[in-house]
């Protein structure tokens, strides 16, 4: 499953932050500069307080980002001492008061996580599956889109990161972000209108493939133990039948485990209307159609029919790209809430 699931890429990148910049003479570390740049980024206009600011998040300048988060990871969390049996520890002479070695990061990292449509062109349908190379192409396309829509903000943030000095273009940023990419195993998804068809595992078939040669191996061994050198009617050596059946059992068991793991790693299919343009269009239609229903209560049939035709012509529900709700706003009634 990893990065791709339900037609979305769950992007995770970690960019190492430079150490203290002694040349600037400001005494402000690059880590602190990243924190300042992130603090100055406007959030989306999704609350009365943020609507009052009137400046939308730069991540809302494209129609691929469902959710995104950027933060500084200074170090990892200490989870406490490793549990151990006190009797064994005492026998080994381990003093529980002595501190254990603690894992620490060698530098702080800028973490960027995003749930994005797994497409390379706006408006493309969401894919059911992608190869590793195709997933890399999707990540690169998204990185280029980010650079084209919020390059200045990215420059302010990432200039404090190691290896960013040569990044000047959208392609440079795509290559840089790919170096920082970390495969995730924790995607999440909440758009399903109906539960998808999960990747079922034929456990009966797999168990049968393993248990049949295993049973032959056990039976051959028992016959050999009780003095029968050859299988009845077949005439095969019980010893070599046991050896061959045992080897087959181990090989089939390993293949069955590998098959089960691959089956569990298959991405789930995208849900209906799961891409961001469809989600925004759904919100737009929900609001405009609610107004239409309220405005035409008790209308005469002919008037209602004409008005509904006007509604379809004006709002074009079949066109998910326009008119629609602008990304990052709480409703179409917000300032700039409609994209035409």
XYZ file of C-alpha atoms in Angstrom:
340
model
C 0.000 0.000 0.000
C 2.658 2.472 1.119
C 2.395 5.900 -0.512
C -0.444 5.066 -2.905
C -3.950 4.212 -1.764
C -7.466 5.014 -2.975
C -6.098 7.020 -5.907
C -4.169 9.358 -3.609
C -0.476 9.831 -2.925
C 0.310 10.229 0.771
C 3.505 12.197 0.384
C 6.056 12.314 3.206
C 9.394 14.142 2.911
C 12.094 14.976 5.449
C 14.597 17.700 4.543
C 17.616 18.075 6.878
C 17.955 21.605 8.264
C 21.346 23.278 8.282
C 23.228 23.907 11.509
C 23.659 27.320 13.144
C 24.630 29.970 10.586
C 27.679 31.584 12.167
C 28.365 33.809 9.160
C 25.187 35.805 9.421
C 26.040 37.131 12.845
C 22.352 37.219 13.727
C 22.455 34.387 16.192
C 19.350 32.907 14.614
C 19.705 29.288 13.650
C 18.379 27.882 10.393
C 15.967 25.771 12.438
C 14.548 28.925 13.989
C 14.336 30.562 10.572
C 12.305 27.642 9.301
C 10.005 27.959 12.290
C 9.560 31.692 11.613
C 8.842 31.088 7.912
C 6.282 28.410 8.768
C 4.643 30.650 11.383
C 4.242 33.367 8.761
C 2.442 31.062 6.337
C -1.290 31.878 6.338
C -3.651 29.037 7.096
C -6.676 28.249 4.969
C -9.773 30.464 5.351
C -11.721 27.822 7.234
C -12.709 29.614 10.446
C -14.111 33.060 11.322
C -10.705 34.080 12.684
C -8.786 33.096 9.547
C -11.501 34.509 7.301
C -10.897 37.855 8.983
C -7.266 37.743 7.848
C -8.393 37.312 4.273
C -5.164 35.695 3.053
C -5.573 32.092 1.960
C -2.980 29.353 2.404
C -0.540 29.115 -0.514
C -1.201 25.367 -0.542
C -4.756 26.210 -1.669
C -3.419 27.609 -4.945
C -3.673 24.207 -6.606
C -6.445 21.625 -6.875
C -4.461 18.558 -5.913
C -3.797 19.153 -2.198
C -6.461 17.668 0.066
C -4.476 18.068 3.274
C -0.925 19.266 3.949
C 1.241 19.827 6.974
C 4.767 21.257 7.418
C 6.607 21.199 10.723
C 10.067 20.987 12.256
C 11.184 17.713 13.783
C 13.949 18.654 16.229
C 14.410 15.190 17.669
C 12.601 11.942 18.269
C 10.604 11.076 21.363
C 12.167 9.013 24.147
C 9.784 6.172 24.839
C 11.377 5.082 28.111
C 13.600 2.170 29.000
C 13.421 -1.027 27.026
C 11.351 -3.566 28.999
C 13.237 -6.591 30.234
C 12.794 -9.485 32.625
C 14.068 -8.324 36.065
C 15.416 -11.793 36.918
C 17.341 -12.015 33.648
C 18.608 -8.448 34.095
C 19.775 -9.245 37.625
C 21.512 -12.411 36.416
C 23.301 -10.372 33.739
C 24.346 -7.768 36.308
C 22.340 -4.961 34.683
C 21.649 -2.045 37.016
C 18.179 -0.658 36.172
C 19.298 2.737 37.438
C 21.953 3.086 34.726
C 20.594 5.019 31.718
C 20.241 3.217 28.411
C 21.553 4.621 25.123
C 19.018 7.032 23.598
C 18.424 7.425 19.856
C 18.802 11.010 18.703
C 18.665 12.792 15.351
C 21.938 14.242 14.101
C 20.073 17.348 12.887
C 16.587 18.828 12.822
C 14.352 18.021 9.842
C 11.673 19.909 7.967
C 8.793 17.470 7.540
C 6.270 17.969 4.752
C 3.277 15.613 4.577
C 0.450 15.901 2.061
C -2.542 13.935 0.804
C -2.749 14.689 -2.931
C -4.539 13.359 -5.984
C -2.267 10.805 -7.717
C -2.395 12.524 -11.095
C 0.032 14.320 -13.368
C -2.501 16.662 -15.021
C -5.348 18.557 -13.358
C -8.674 16.886 -14.050
C -7.227 13.432 -14.744
C -9.181 10.486 -13.268
C -7.735 8.926 -10.139
C -5.766 5.720 -10.834
C -6.421 2.295 -9.297
C -2.732 1.426 -9.188
C 0.625 2.870 -10.207
C 4.082 1.425 -10.624
C 6.951 2.823 -8.571
C 8.075 4.843 -11.596
C 4.568 6.230 -12.121
C 4.320 7.182 -8.433
C 7.629 9.011 -8.767
C 6.240 10.861 -11.798
C 3.158 11.864 -9.786
C 5.318 13.173 -6.932
C 7.456 15.124 -9.389
C 4.389 16.604 -11.082
C 2.989 17.676 -7.709
C 6.321 19.214 -6.673
C 6.459 21.206 -9.907
C 2.889 22.367 -9.313
C 3.866 23.511 -5.800
C 6.856 25.427 -7.148
C 4.727 27.118 -9.802
C 2.061 28.173 -7.287
C 4.058 28.919 -4.099
C 7.699 29.086 -5.182
C 8.474 32.207 -3.106
C 7.180 30.651 0.112
C 9.031 27.412 -0.580
C 12.231 29.363 -1.224
C 11.916 31.130 2.156
C 11.431 27.840 3.956
C 13.727 25.412 2.159
C 16.709 27.769 1.779
C 17.526 26.757 5.344
C 17.764 23.097 4.379
C 20.815 21.088 3.342
C 21.315 20.708 -0.405
C 18.762 23.311 -1.457
C 21.365 25.808 -2.735
C 21.121 24.648 -6.350
C 17.323 24.597 -6.534
C 16.273 27.292 -9.019
C 13.450 25.763 -11.072
C 10.379 23.583 -10.657
C 12.323 20.583 -11.988
C 15.110 21.277 -9.478
C 12.579 21.332 -6.644
C 10.984 18.093 -7.864
C 14.404 16.408 -7.857
C 15.207 17.836 -4.404
C 11.902 16.755 -2.879
C 12.377 13.279 -4.333
C 15.693 12.978 -2.470
C 13.840 13.858 0.743
C 11.021 11.410 0.059
C 10.282 8.763 2.696
C 7.842 5.971 1.940
C 4.940 5.946 4.377
C 2.980 2.968 5.633
C 0.240 4.987 7.329
C -2.097 6.437 4.703
C -5.564 7.496 5.748
C -8.704 8.164 3.820
C -12.153 9.463 4.689
C -13.992 10.184 1.439
C -15.642 6.811 0.766
C -19.374 7.098 0.148
C -19.538 3.293 0.111
C -16.991 0.882 1.505
C -14.631 -0.330 -1.236
C -14.179 -3.945 -2.257
C -11.228 -4.983 -0.136
C -8.464 -7.188 -1.500
C -9.671 -10.573 -0.228
C -7.264 -13.395 0.485
C -8.219 -16.964 -0.452
C -7.060 -18.498 2.817
C -8.608 -21.930 2.124
C -6.640 -22.287 -1.091
C -3.411 -21.131 0.546
C -3.857 -23.441 3.552
C -4.652 -26.362 1.250
C -1.530 -25.711 -0.816
C 0.569 -25.869 2.351
C -1.219 -28.611 4.304
C -1.393 -31.216 1.496
C 2.398 -31.638 1.062
C 2.787 -31.258 4.843
C 0.374 -34.156 5.411
C 2.249 -36.282 2.866
C 5.522 -35.497 4.621
C 4.139 -36.448 8.049
C 2.535 -39.645 6.728
C 5.727 -40.698 4.970
C 7.756 -40.062 8.112
C 5.382 -42.112 10.249
C 5.462 -45.000 7.787
C 9.236 -44.862 7.776
C 9.320 -44.892 11.574
C 7.077 -47.954 11.636
C 9.342 -49.801 9.221
C 7.711 -49.338 5.828
C 10.437 -48.513 3.309
C 8.097 -47.869 0.380
C 4.656 -46.314 -0.019
C 1.860 -48.854 -0.547
C 0.811 -49.288 -4.212
C 3.015 -46.349 -5.341
C 6.301 -47.942 -4.413
C 8.074 -44.644 -3.702
C 10.688 -44.560 -0.982
C 9.080 -43.246 2.211
C 12.309 -41.455 3.156
C 12.672 -39.546 -0.113
C 8.932 -38.905 -0.231
C 9.221 -37.320 3.209
C 12.219 -35.208 2.136
C 10.583 -34.002 -1.084
C 7.220 -33.296 0.593
C 8.918 -31.408 3.439
C 10.876 -29.233 0.986
C 7.718 -28.576 -1.038
C 5.867 -27.635 2.162
C 8.513 -25.080 3.144
C 8.697 -23.575 -0.356
C 4.915 -23.349 -0.716
C 4.599 -21.844 2.772
C 7.135 -19.132 1.927
C 5.357 -18.420 -1.374
C 2.013 -18.243 0.438
C 3.384 -15.746 2.963
C 4.856 -13.615 0.166
C 1.540 -13.737 -1.710
C -0.399 -12.732 1.405
C 1.943 -9.781 2.020
C 1.648 -8.619 -1.599
C -2.132 -8.955 -1.421
C -2.226 -6.841 1.739
C -0.006 -4.202 0.111
C -2.328 -3.691 -2.870
C -3.836 -0.203 -2.877
C -7.575 0.151 -2.478
C -9.454 1.608 -5.453
C -10.431 5.272 -5.539
C -13.944 6.095 -4.443
C -16.478 7.829 -6.647
C -16.014 11.607 -6.839
C -12.829 11.303 -4.770
C -10.548 13.794 -6.514
C -10.304 17.302 -5.094
C -12.131 19.055 -7.992
C -15.084 16.675 -7.466
C -15.054 17.282 -3.700
C -15.063 21.059 -4.217
C -17.787 20.763 -6.845
C -19.847 18.631 -4.464
C -19.611 21.333 -1.786
C -20.558 23.963 -4.364
C -23.605 22.036 -5.623
C -24.694 21.220 -2.063
C -24.847 24.910 -1.152
C -26.324 26.238 -4.394
C -28.955 23.504 -4.603
C -29.990 24.087 -0.969
C -30.589 27.734 -1.854
C -32.532 26.655 -4.954
C -34.832 24.401 -2.897
C -35.495 27.124 -0.332
C -36.166 29.752 -2.995
C -38.645 27.601 -4.900
C -40.800 26.225 -2.129
C -44.426 25.891 -3.327
C -43.503 26.942 -6.873
C -45.808 25.898 -9.684
C -44.601 22.885 -11.731
C -43.934 24.880 -14.897
C -42.084 27.577 -12.997
C -40.098 24.964 -11.069
C -39.151 23.178 -14.308
C -37.966 26.384 -15.928
C -36.060 27.452 -12.828
C -34.322 24.087 -12.554
C -33.226 24.365 -16.177
C -31.761 27.769 -15.385
C -30.009 26.254 -12.351
C -28.389 23.532 -14.449
C -27.277 26.010 -17.098
C -25.788 28.377 -14.515
C -24.083 25.970 -12.130
C -23.203 23.134 -14.577
C -23.102 20.204 -12.085
C -21.518 17.979 -14.744
C -18.459 20.256 -14.982
C -16.323 19.633 -11.911
C -13.772 22.307 -12.779
C -16.034 25.376 -13.017
C -17.983 26.985 -11.444
C -16.911 25.514 -8.133
C -15.849 26.283 -4.578
C -12.387 27.763 -4.212
C -9.906 25.543 -2.316
C -9.230 26.537 1.270
C -12.463 28.447 1.999
C -15.239 27.384 4.341
C -18.086 28.092 1.891
C -18.858 29.751 -1.406
C -20.177 32.757 0.536
C -16.692 33.563 1.792
C -14.798 36.294 -0.015
C -13.442 34.737 -3.197
C -15.293 31.531 -2.369
C -16.353 30.813 -5.935
C -14.035 29.967 -8.812
C -15.498 30.671 -12.249
